[in-house]
Amino acid sequence: MIETTAESASTYPPDVHCLKLGNREIFLIGTAHISKESVDLVRQVIAKERPDCVCVELDEKRYEALAKRKTWELLDLREIIRKKQLSTLLINMILASYQKRLGDQMGVKPGTELLEAVQEAEKYGIPVALCDRDVRVTLRRAWQSTSFWRKNYLLASILTSMFEETEITEEKLRELKESDVLSELLSELGQAMPELKQVLIDERDTFLAEKIKGAEGKRLVAVVGAGHVAGIKTALGEDRSGQMEGINIIP
């Protein structure tokens, strides 16, 4: 059973959820992926708590992209076409474009707080667990879950958003500080596509929670997008290990 401790209210802002899971303590940090405040908060919590392990909402591919600042322009397009990964490339381009617009306005590169969590852990010799599902599996499952007509609608919507030059409003930026950029992008692409939320948010909540539970140590810091916090807290209190194989395959 998962419990919330009083320490979260007295020591840290509401973005930090101090949880008890049996004899383990988990500091679950909900971040906005384009917020300088999130970067500072991640650094502060890791430095203060010195956990046994730092868990981050990254898989190996996304970590490599962040660490090396690798972009889609550097990819071998012939190899992508040969492996039939154009849909994955396109969605990655759209998300990167959307996050770049936000980062340009807020002065923070997308995902900086996740990379900061890894670097801060390494500074103190703390092991790091990359807890997210392989982004290729996530994107392929999302693509496979949509019908032909909805694929066309999705492509039209995301292409429009990719080349849109409209400045993001202050109100939207405030909303994003309380949410996950991916969640907001999905919301903008259409509320009528719940199958995308299922794959991109709900399944990953389960995956992240099970990986966090599988991390070594009794004192953990977990850094995730704010939009995942509620789902992860629910999943931490349940045994969903039996779902892991099913949500980690491409149908």
PDB file of C-alpha atoms in Angstrom:
ATOM      1  CA  MET A   1       0.000   0.000   0.000  1.00  0.00           C
ATOM      2  CA  ILE A   2       1.266   3.447  -0.926  1.00  0.00           C
ATOM      3  CA  GLU A   3       1.226   6.227   1.685  1.00  0.00           C
ATOM      4  CA  THR A   4       1.966   9.948   1.432  1.00  0.00           C
ATOM      5  CA  THR A   5       4.173  11.306   4.201  1.00  0.00           C
ATOM      6  CA  ALA A   6       3.826  14.719   5.831  1.00  0.00           C
ATOM      7  CA  GLU A   7       7.363  15.605   4.765  1.00  0.00           C
ATOM      8  CA  SER A   8       6.186  16.608   1.284  1.00  0.00           C
ATOM      9  CA  ALA A   9       4.086  19.429   2.717  1.00  0.00           C
ATOM     10  CA  SER A  10       6.722  20.690   5.145  1.00  0.00           C
ATOM     11  CA  THR A  11       9.979  20.368   3.182  1.00  0.00           C
ATOM     12  CA  TYR A  12       9.240  20.611  -0.527  1.00  0.00           C
ATOM     13  CA  PRO A  13       6.764  22.295  -2.885  1.00  0.00           C
ATOM     14  CA  PRO A  14       3.666  20.328  -4.012  1.00  0.00           C
ATOM     15  CA  ASP A  15       5.523  19.020  -7.085  1.00  0.00           C
ATOM     16  CA  VAL A  16       7.444  16.640  -4.797  1.00  0.00           C
ATOM     17  CA  HIS A  17       5.403  13.699  -3.507  1.00  0.00           C
ATOM     18  CA  CYS A  18       7.046  11.891  -0.585  1.00  0.00           C
ATOM     19  CA  LEU A  19       5.688   8.346  -0.587  1.00  0.00           C
ATOM     20  CA  LYS A  20       6.042   5.246   1.581  1.00  0.00           C
ATOM     21  CA  LEU A  21       5.844   1.829  -0.067  1.00  0.00           C
ATOM     22  CA  GLY A  22       6.410  -0.809   2.579  1.00  0.00           C
ATOM     23  CA  ASN A  23       9.842  -0.086   4.023  1.00  0.00           C
ATOM     24  CA  ARG A  24      10.843   2.006   1.026  1.00  0.00           C
ATOM     25  CA  GLU A  25      10.732   5.778   0.598  1.00  0.00           C
ATOM     26  CA  ILE A  26      10.090   7.327  -2.815  1.00  0.00           C
ATOM     27  CA  PHE A  27      10.437  11.019  -3.648  1.00  0.00           C
ATOM     28  CA  LEU A  28       8.312  11.353  -6.782  1.00  0.00           C
ATOM     29  CA  ILE A  29       9.013  14.659  -8.557  1.00  0.00           C
ATOM     30  CA  GLY A  30       6.462  15.839 -11.112  1.00  0.00           C
ATOM     31  CA  THR A  31       8.071  18.188 -13.622  1.00  0.00           C
ATOM     32  CA  ALA A  32       7.270  20.248 -16.692  1.00  0.00           C
ATOM     33  CA  HIS A  33       9.717  19.283 -19.412  1.00  0.00           C
ATOM     34  CA  ILE A  34      10.433  22.903 -20.318  1.00  0.00           C
ATOM     35  CA  SER A  35      10.629  24.538 -16.885  1.00  0.00           C
ATOM     36  CA  LYS A  36      13.756  26.008 -15.272  1.00  0.00           C
ATOM     37  CA  GLU A  37      12.019  25.668 -11.904  1.00  0.00           C
ATOM     38  CA  SER A  38      11.780  21.912 -12.510  1.00  0.00           C
ATOM     39  CA  VAL A  39      15.507  21.723 -13.249  1.00  0.00           C
ATOM     40  CA  ASP A  40      16.351  23.537 -10.003  1.00  0.00           C
ATOM     41  CA  LEU A  41      13.930  21.393  -7.988  1.00  0.00           C
ATOM     42  CA  VAL A  42      15.396  18.136  -9.307  1.00  0.00           C
ATOM     43  CA  ARG A  43      18.889  19.288  -8.409  1.00  0.00           C
ATOM     44  CA  GLN A  44      17.764  20.343  -4.926  1.00  0.00           C
ATOM     45  CA  VAL A  45      15.990  17.098  -4.018  1.00  0.00           C
ATOM     46  CA  ILE A  46      18.783  14.798  -5.206  1.00  0.00           C
ATOM     47  CA  ALA A  47      21.444  16.860  -3.427  1.00  0.00           C
ATOM     48  CA  LYS A  48      19.471  16.888  -0.168  1.00  0.00           C
ATOM     49  CA  GLU A  49      18.189  13.312  -0.084  1.00  0.00           C
ATOM     50  CA  ARG A  50      21.204  11.458  -1.590  1.00  0.00           C
ATOM     51  CA  PRO A  51      18.975   8.493  -2.552  1.00  0.00           C
ATOM     52  CA  ASP A  52      20.093   4.927  -3.257  1.00  0.00           C
ATOM     53  CA  CYS A  53      18.903   5.286  -6.850  1.00  0.00           C
ATOM     54  CA  VAL A  54      17.554   7.998  -9.177  1.00  0.00           C
ATOM     55  CA  CYS A  55      14.776   6.876 -11.535  1.00  0.00           C
ATOM     56  CA  VAL A  56      14.012   8.975 -14.618  1.00  0.00           C
ATOM     57  CA  GLU A  57      11.273   9.043 -17.248  1.00  0.00           C
ATOM     58  CA  LEU A  58      13.683   8.122 -20.037  1.00  0.00           C
ATOM     59  CA  ASP A  59      14.540   5.078 -22.102  1.00  0.00           C
ATOM     60  CA  GLU A  60      17.979   4.539 -23.630  1.00  0.00           C
ATOM     61  CA  LYS A  61      17.081   6.140 -26.970  1.00  0.00           C
ATOM     62  CA  ARG A  62      15.628   9.299 -25.434  1.00  0.00           C
ATOM     63  CA  TYR A  63      18.527   9.570 -22.992  1.00  0.00           C
ATOM     64  CA  GLU A  64      20.994   9.297 -25.868  1.00  0.00           C
ATOM     65  CA  ALA A  65      19.084  11.971 -27.794  1.00  0.00           C
ATOM     66  CA  LEU A  66      19.144  14.327 -24.800  1.00  0.00           C
ATOM     67  CA  ALA A  67      22.747  13.674 -23.819  1.00  0.00           C
ATOM     68  CA  LYS A  68      24.127  14.057 -27.332  1.00  0.00           C
ATOM     69  CA  ARG A  69      21.472  16.540 -28.497  1.00  0.00           C
ATOM     70  CA  LYS A  70      20.943  14.182 -31.435  1.00  0.00           C
ATOM     71  CA  THR A  71      18.246  15.412 -33.810  1.00  0.00           C
ATOM     72  CA  TRP A  72      16.267  13.849 -36.633  1.00  0.00           C
ATOM     73  CA  GLU A  73      18.413  15.732 -39.171  1.00  0.00           C
ATOM     74  CA  LEU A  74      21.359  13.507 -38.281  1.00  0.00           C
ATOM     75  CA  LEU A  75      19.503  10.250 -38.901  1.00  0.00           C
ATOM     76  CA  ASP A  76      20.093   8.072 -41.972  1.00  0.00           C
ATOM     77  CA  LEU A  77      16.834   8.540 -43.905  1.00  0.00           C
ATOM     78  CA  ARG A  78      17.528   5.569 -46.179  1.00  0.00           C
ATOM     79  CA  GLU A  79      17.836   3.310 -43.139  1.00  0.00           C
ATOM     80  CA  ILE A  80      14.600   4.708 -41.696  1.00  0.00           C
ATOM     81  CA  ILE A  81      12.727   4.029 -44.943  1.00  0.00           C
ATOM     82  CA  ARG A  82      14.201   0.522 -45.209  1.00  0.00           C
ATOM     83  CA  LYS A  83      13.058  -0.310 -41.686  1.00  0.00           C
ATOM     84  CA  LYS A  84       9.630   1.262 -42.275  1.00  0.00           C
ATOM     85  CA  GLN A  85      10.079   3.700 -39.394  1.00  0.00           C
ATOM     86  CA  LEU A  86       8.773   6.826 -41.137  1.00  0.00           C
ATOM     87  CA  SER A  87       5.807   7.137 -38.778  1.00  0.00           C
ATOM     88  CA  THR A  88       8.120   6.996 -35.768  1.00  0.00           C
ATOM     89  CA  LEU A  89      10.381   9.620 -37.325  1.00  0.00           C
ATOM     90  CA  LEU A  90       7.466  11.920 -38.125  1.00  0.00           C
ATOM     91  CA  ILE A  91       5.984  11.806 -34.634  1.00  0.00           C
ATOM     92  CA  ASN A  92       9.425  12.392 -33.121  1.00  0.00           C
ATOM     93  CA  MET A  93       9.857  15.420 -35.389  1.00  0.00           C
ATOM     94  CA  ILE A  94       6.489  16.837 -34.364  1.00  0.00           C
ATOM     95  CA  LEU A  95       7.094  16.413 -30.647  1.00  0.00           C
ATOM     96  CA  ALA A  96      10.593  17.869 -30.954  1.00  0.00           C
ATOM     97  CA  SER A  97       9.243  20.851 -32.892  1.00  0.00           C
ATOM     98  CA  TYR A  98       6.497  21.487 -30.330  1.00  0.00           C
ATOM     99  CA  GLN A  99       8.876  21.224 -27.396  1.00  0.00           C
ATOM    100  CA  LYS A 100      11.434  23.451 -29.128  1.00  0.00           C
ATOM    101  CA  ARG A 101       8.841  26.212 -29.521  1.00  0.00           C
ATOM    102  CA  LEU A 102       8.092  25.973 -25.812  1.00  0.00           C
ATOM    103  CA  GLY A 103      11.758  25.864 -24.885  1.00  0.00           C
ATOM    104  CA  ASP A 104      12.570  28.899 -27.025  1.00  0.00           C
ATOM    105  CA  GLN A 105       9.906  30.921 -25.212  1.00  0.00           C
ATOM    106  CA  MET A 106      10.815  29.726 -21.727  1.00  0.00           C
ATOM    107  CA  GLY A 107      14.600  29.667 -22.155  1.00  0.00           C
ATOM    108  CA  VAL A 108      14.992  25.978 -21.236  1.00  0.00           C
ATOM    109  CA  LYS A 109      15.708  23.094 -23.600  1.00  0.00           C
ATOM    110  CA  PRO A 110      13.055  20.328 -23.471  1.00  0.00           C
ATOM    111  CA  GLY A 111      13.925  17.489 -21.103  1.00  0.00           C
ATOM    112  CA  THR A 112      16.696  19.417 -19.350  1.00  0.00           C
ATOM    113  CA  GLU A 113      15.408  18.367 -15.925  1.00  0.00           C
ATOM    114  CA  LEU A 114      15.645  14.670 -16.879  1.00  0.00           C
ATOM    115  CA  LEU A 115      19.220  15.053 -18.066  1.00  0.00           C
ATOM    116  CA  GLU A 116      19.980  17.103 -14.953  1.00  0.00           C
ATOM    117  CA  ALA A 117      18.665  14.244 -12.779  1.00  0.00           C
ATOM    118  CA  VAL A 118      21.101  11.834 -14.438  1.00  0.00           C
ATOM    119  CA  GLN A 119      24.033  14.230 -14.187  1.00  0.00           C
ATOM    120  CA  GLU A 120      23.282  15.114 -10.564  1.00  0.00           C
ATOM    121  CA  ALA A 121      23.104  11.417  -9.669  1.00  0.00           C
ATOM    122  CA  GLU A 122      26.421  10.746 -11.394  1.00  0.00           C
ATOM    123  CA  LYS A 123      27.997  13.649  -9.503  1.00  0.00           C
ATOM    124  CA  TYR A 124      27.227  11.901  -6.200  1.00  0.00           C
ATOM    125  CA  GLY A 125      27.934   8.377  -7.464  1.00  0.00           C
ATOM    126  CA  ILE A 126      24.245   7.408  -7.296  1.00  0.00           C
ATOM    127  CA  PRO A 127      22.983   4.662  -9.661  1.00  0.00           C
ATOM    128  CA  VAL A 128      20.489   5.748 -12.334  1.00  0.00           C
ATOM    129  CA  ALA A 129      17.520   3.712 -13.582  1.00  0.00           C
ATOM    130  CA  LEU A 130      16.070   4.566 -17.014  1.00  0.00           C
ATOM    131  CA  CYS A 131      12.479   3.572 -16.330  1.00  0.00           C
ATOM    132  CA  ASP A 132      10.467   4.502 -19.413  1.00  0.00           C
ATOM    133  CA  ARG A 133       9.296   2.109 -22.114  1.00  0.00           C
ATOM    134  CA  ASP A 134      11.311   2.095 -25.337  1.00  0.00           C
ATOM    135  CA  VAL A 135      10.054   5.136 -27.243  1.00  0.00           C
ATOM    136  CA  ARG A 136       9.944   3.107 -30.467  1.00  0.00           C
ATOM    137  CA  VAL A 137       7.523   0.641 -28.883  1.00  0.00           C
ATOM    138  CA  THR A 138       5.388   3.489 -27.539  1.00  0.00           C
ATOM    139  CA  LEU A 139       5.157   5.297 -30.873  1.00  0.00           C
ATOM    140  CA  ARG A 140       4.522   2.128 -32.879  1.00  0.00           C
ATOM    141  CA  ARG A 141       1.782   1.045 -30.473  1.00  0.00           C
ATOM    142  CA  ALA A 142       0.208   4.490 -30.741  1.00  0.00           C
ATOM    143  CA  TRP A 143       0.326   4.367 -34.528  1.00  0.00           C
ATOM    144  CA  GLN A 144      -1.091   0.830 -34.676  1.00  0.00           C
ATOM    145  CA  SER A 145      -3.938   1.749 -32.332  1.00  0.00           C
ATOM    146  CA  THR A 146      -5.416   4.328 -34.705  1.00  0.00           C
ATOM    147  CA  SER A 147      -7.685   3.679 -37.684  1.00  0.00           C
ATOM    148  CA  PHE A 148      -6.802   4.680 -41.263  1.00  0.00           C
ATOM    149  CA  TRP A 149      -9.007   7.784 -41.139  1.00  0.00           C
ATOM    150  CA  ARG A 150      -7.713   8.836 -37.751  1.00  0.00           C
ATOM    151  CA  LYS A 151      -4.151   8.390 -38.971  1.00  0.00           C
ATOM    152  CA  ASN A 152      -4.906  10.885 -41.748  1.00  0.00           C
ATOM    153  CA  TYR A 153      -6.473  13.282 -39.240  1.00  0.00           C
ATOM    154  CA  LEU A 154      -3.512  12.896 -36.909  1.00  0.00           C
ATOM    155  CA  LEU A 155      -0.979  13.515 -39.673  1.00  0.00           C
ATOM    156  CA  ALA A 156      -2.798  16.627 -40.857  1.00  0.00           C
ATOM    157  CA  SER A 157      -3.026  17.970 -37.307  1.00  0.00           C
ATOM    158  CA  ILE A 158       0.575  17.351 -36.356  1.00  0.00           C
ATOM    159  CA  LEU A 159       1.933  18.719 -39.632  1.00  0.00           C
ATOM    160  CA  THR A 160      -0.066  21.894 -39.066  1.00  0.00           C
ATOM    161  CA  SER A 161       1.255  22.212 -35.512  1.00  0.00           C
ATOM    162  CA  MET A 162       4.816  21.577 -36.666  1.00  0.00           C
ATOM    163  CA  PHE A 163       4.927  24.584 -38.981  1.00  0.00           C
ATOM    164  CA  GLU A 164       2.715  26.860 -36.917  1.00  0.00           C
ATOM    165  CA  GLU A 165       4.462  30.073 -35.913  1.00  0.00           C
ATOM    166  CA  THR A 166       1.848  31.279 -33.415  1.00  0.00           C
ATOM    167  CA  GLU A 167       3.381  32.277 -30.095  1.00  0.00           C
ATOM    168  CA  ILE A 168       2.238  30.175 -27.178  1.00  0.00           C
ATOM    169  CA  THR A 169       0.239  32.258 -24.710  1.00  0.00           C
ATOM    170  CA  GLU A 170       1.248  32.940 -21.118  1.00  0.00           C
ATOM    171  CA  GLU A 171      -1.859  31.048 -20.012  1.00  0.00           C
ATOM    172  CA  LYS A 172      -0.748  27.974 -21.956  1.00  0.00           C
ATOM    173  CA  LEU A 173       2.746  28.229 -20.503  1.00  0.00           C
ATOM    174  CA  ARG A 174       1.264  28.324 -17.000  1.00  0.00           C
ATOM    175  CA  GLU A 175      -0.776  25.214 -17.803  1.00  0.00           C
ATOM    176  CA  LEU A 176       2.335  23.447 -19.069  1.00  0.00           C
ATOM    177  CA  LYS A 177       4.144  24.078 -15.795  1.00  0.00           C
ATOM    178  CA  GLU A 178       1.466  21.918 -14.178  1.00  0.00           C
ATOM    179  CA  SER A 179       1.401  19.248 -16.835  1.00  0.00           C
ATOM    180  CA  ASP A 180       3.403  17.012 -19.144  1.00  0.00           C
ATOM    181  CA  VAL A 181       4.286  18.442 -22.560  1.00  0.00           C
ATOM    182  CA  LEU A 182       3.366  15.178 -24.255  1.00  0.00           C
ATOM    183  CA  SER A 183      -0.044  15.232 -22.583  1.00  0.00           C
ATOM    184  CA  GLU A 184      -0.628  18.801 -23.761  1.00  0.00           C
ATOM    185  CA  LEU A 185       0.402  17.944 -27.304  1.00  0.00           C
ATOM    186  CA  LEU A 186      -2.040  15.050 -27.367  1.00  0.00           C
ATOM    187  CA  SER A 187      -4.779  17.300 -26.044  1.00  0.00           C
ATOM    188  CA  GLU A 188      -4.141  19.774 -28.839  1.00  0.00           C
ATOM    189  CA  LEU A 189      -4.126  17.021 -31.475  1.00  0.00           C
ATOM    190  CA  GLY A 190      -7.652  16.003 -30.590  1.00  0.00           C
ATOM    191  CA  GLN A 191      -9.722  15.054 -27.565  1.00  0.00           C
ATOM    192  CA  ALA A 192     -11.493  12.467 -29.704  1.00  0.00           C
ATOM    193  CA  MET A 193      -8.576  10.021 -29.723  1.00  0.00           C
ATOM    194  CA  PRO A 194      -8.630   8.273 -26.326  1.00  0.00           C
ATOM    195  CA  GLU A 195      -6.670   5.330 -27.757  1.00  0.00           C
ATOM    196  CA  LEU A 196      -3.602   7.574 -27.974  1.00  0.00           C
ATOM    197  CA  LYS A 197      -3.899   8.575 -24.325  1.00  0.00           C
ATOM    198  CA  GLN A 198      -4.178   4.895 -23.392  1.00  0.00           C
ATOM    199  CA  VAL A 199      -0.894   4.061 -25.117  1.00  0.00           C
ATOM    200  CA  LEU A 200       1.093   7.234 -24.504  1.00  0.00           C
ATOM    201  CA  ILE A 201       0.032   8.010 -20.950  1.00  0.00           C
ATOM    202  CA  ASP A 202      -1.824   5.199 -19.156  1.00  0.00           C
ATOM    203  CA  GLU A 203       0.382   2.307 -20.294  1.00  0.00           C
ATOM    204  CA  ARG A 204       3.509   4.284 -19.529  1.00  0.00           C
ATOM    205  CA  ASP A 205       2.198   5.115 -16.038  1.00  0.00           C
ATOM    206  CA  THR A 206       2.061   1.371 -15.391  1.00  0.00           C
ATOM    207  CA  PHE A 207       5.450   0.741 -16.997  1.00  0.00           C
ATOM    208  CA  LEU A 208       7.149   3.553 -15.084  1.00  0.00           C
ATOM    209  CA  ALA A 209       5.635   2.492 -11.754  1.00  0.00           C
ATOM    210  CA  GLU A 210       6.749  -1.125 -12.135  1.00  0.00           C
ATOM    211  CA  LYS A 211      10.262  -0.061 -13.131  1.00  0.00           C
ATOM    212  CA  ILE A 212      10.453   2.314 -10.160  1.00  0.00           C
ATOM    213  CA  LYS A 213       9.397  -0.525  -7.855  1.00  0.00           C
ATOM    214  CA  GLY A 214      12.098  -2.689  -9.434  1.00  0.00           C
ATOM    215  CA  ALA A 215      14.871  -0.151  -8.803  1.00  0.00           C
ATOM    216  CA  GLU A 216      17.453  -1.060  -6.174  1.00  0.00           C
ATOM    217  CA  GLY A 217      17.544   0.566  -2.772  1.00  0.00           C
ATOM    218  CA  LYS A 218      15.144   1.665  -0.050  1.00  0.00           C
ATOM    219  CA  ARG A 219      15.337   5.391  -0.742  1.00  0.00           C
ATOM    220  CA  LEU A 220      14.529   6.509  -4.286  1.00  0.00           C
ATOM    221  CA  VAL A 221      14.082   9.747  -6.200  1.00  0.00           C
ATOM    222  CA  ALA A 222      11.910   9.422  -9.315  1.00  0.00           C
ATOM    223  CA  VAL A 223      11.715  12.249 -11.881  1.00  0.00           C
ATOM    224  CA  VAL A 224       8.711  12.141 -14.233  1.00  0.00           C
ATOM    225  CA  GLY A 225       6.455  14.511 -16.163  1.00  0.00           C
ATOM    226  CA  ALA A 226       3.739  16.010 -13.985  1.00  0.00           C
ATOM    227  CA  GLY A 227       1.065  14.430 -16.165  1.00  0.00           C
ATOM    228  CA  HIS A 228       2.233  10.974 -15.062  1.00  0.00           C
ATOM    229  CA  VAL A 229       2.251  11.564 -11.297  1.00  0.00           C
ATOM    230  CA  ALA A 230      -1.359  10.637 -10.483  1.00  0.00           C
ATOM    231  CA  GLY A 231      -1.258   7.491 -12.607  1.00  0.00           C
ATOM    232  CA  ILE A 232       2.089   6.388 -11.204  1.00  0.00           C
ATOM    233  CA  LYS A 233       0.938   6.894  -7.610  1.00  0.00           C
ATOM    234  CA  THR A 234      -2.083   4.678  -8.287  1.00  0.00           C
ATOM    235  CA  ALA A 235       0.023   2.034 -10.040  1.00  0.00           C
ATOM    236  CA  LEU A 236       2.630   1.981  -7.263  1.00  0.00           C
ATOM    237  CA  GLY A 237      -0.062   0.819  -4.852  1.00  0.00           C
ATOM    238  CA  GLU A 238      -1.071  -2.087  -7.094  1.00  0.00           C
ATOM    239  CA  ASP A 239       0.631  -5.159  -8.526  1.00  0.00           C
ATOM    240  CA  ARG A 240       0.635  -4.621 -12.285  1.00  0.00           C
ATOM    241  CA  SER A 241       3.663  -6.756 -13.062  1.00  0.00           C
ATOM    242  CA  GLY A 242       1.443  -9.110 -15.050  1.00  0.00           C
ATOM    243  CA  GLN A 243       0.677  -6.306 -17.520  1.00  0.00           C
ATOM    244  CA  MET A 244       4.282  -5.553 -18.396  1.00  0.00           C
ATOM    245  CA  GLU A 245       4.736  -8.088 -21.182  1.00  0.00           C
ATOM    246  CA  GLY A 246       1.489  -7.109 -22.883  1.00  0.00           C
ATOM    247  CA  ILE A 247       2.208  -3.382 -22.961  1.00  0.00           C
ATOM    248  CA  ASN A 248       5.767  -3.862 -24.167  1.00  0.00           C
ATOM    249  CA  ILE A 249       5.003  -5.504 -27.509  1.00  0.00           C
ATOM    250  CA  ILE A 250       3.966  -4.068 -30.873  1.00  0.00           C
ATOM    251  CA  PRO A 251       0.599  -5.559 -31.915  1.00  0.00           C
TER     252      PRO A 251
END
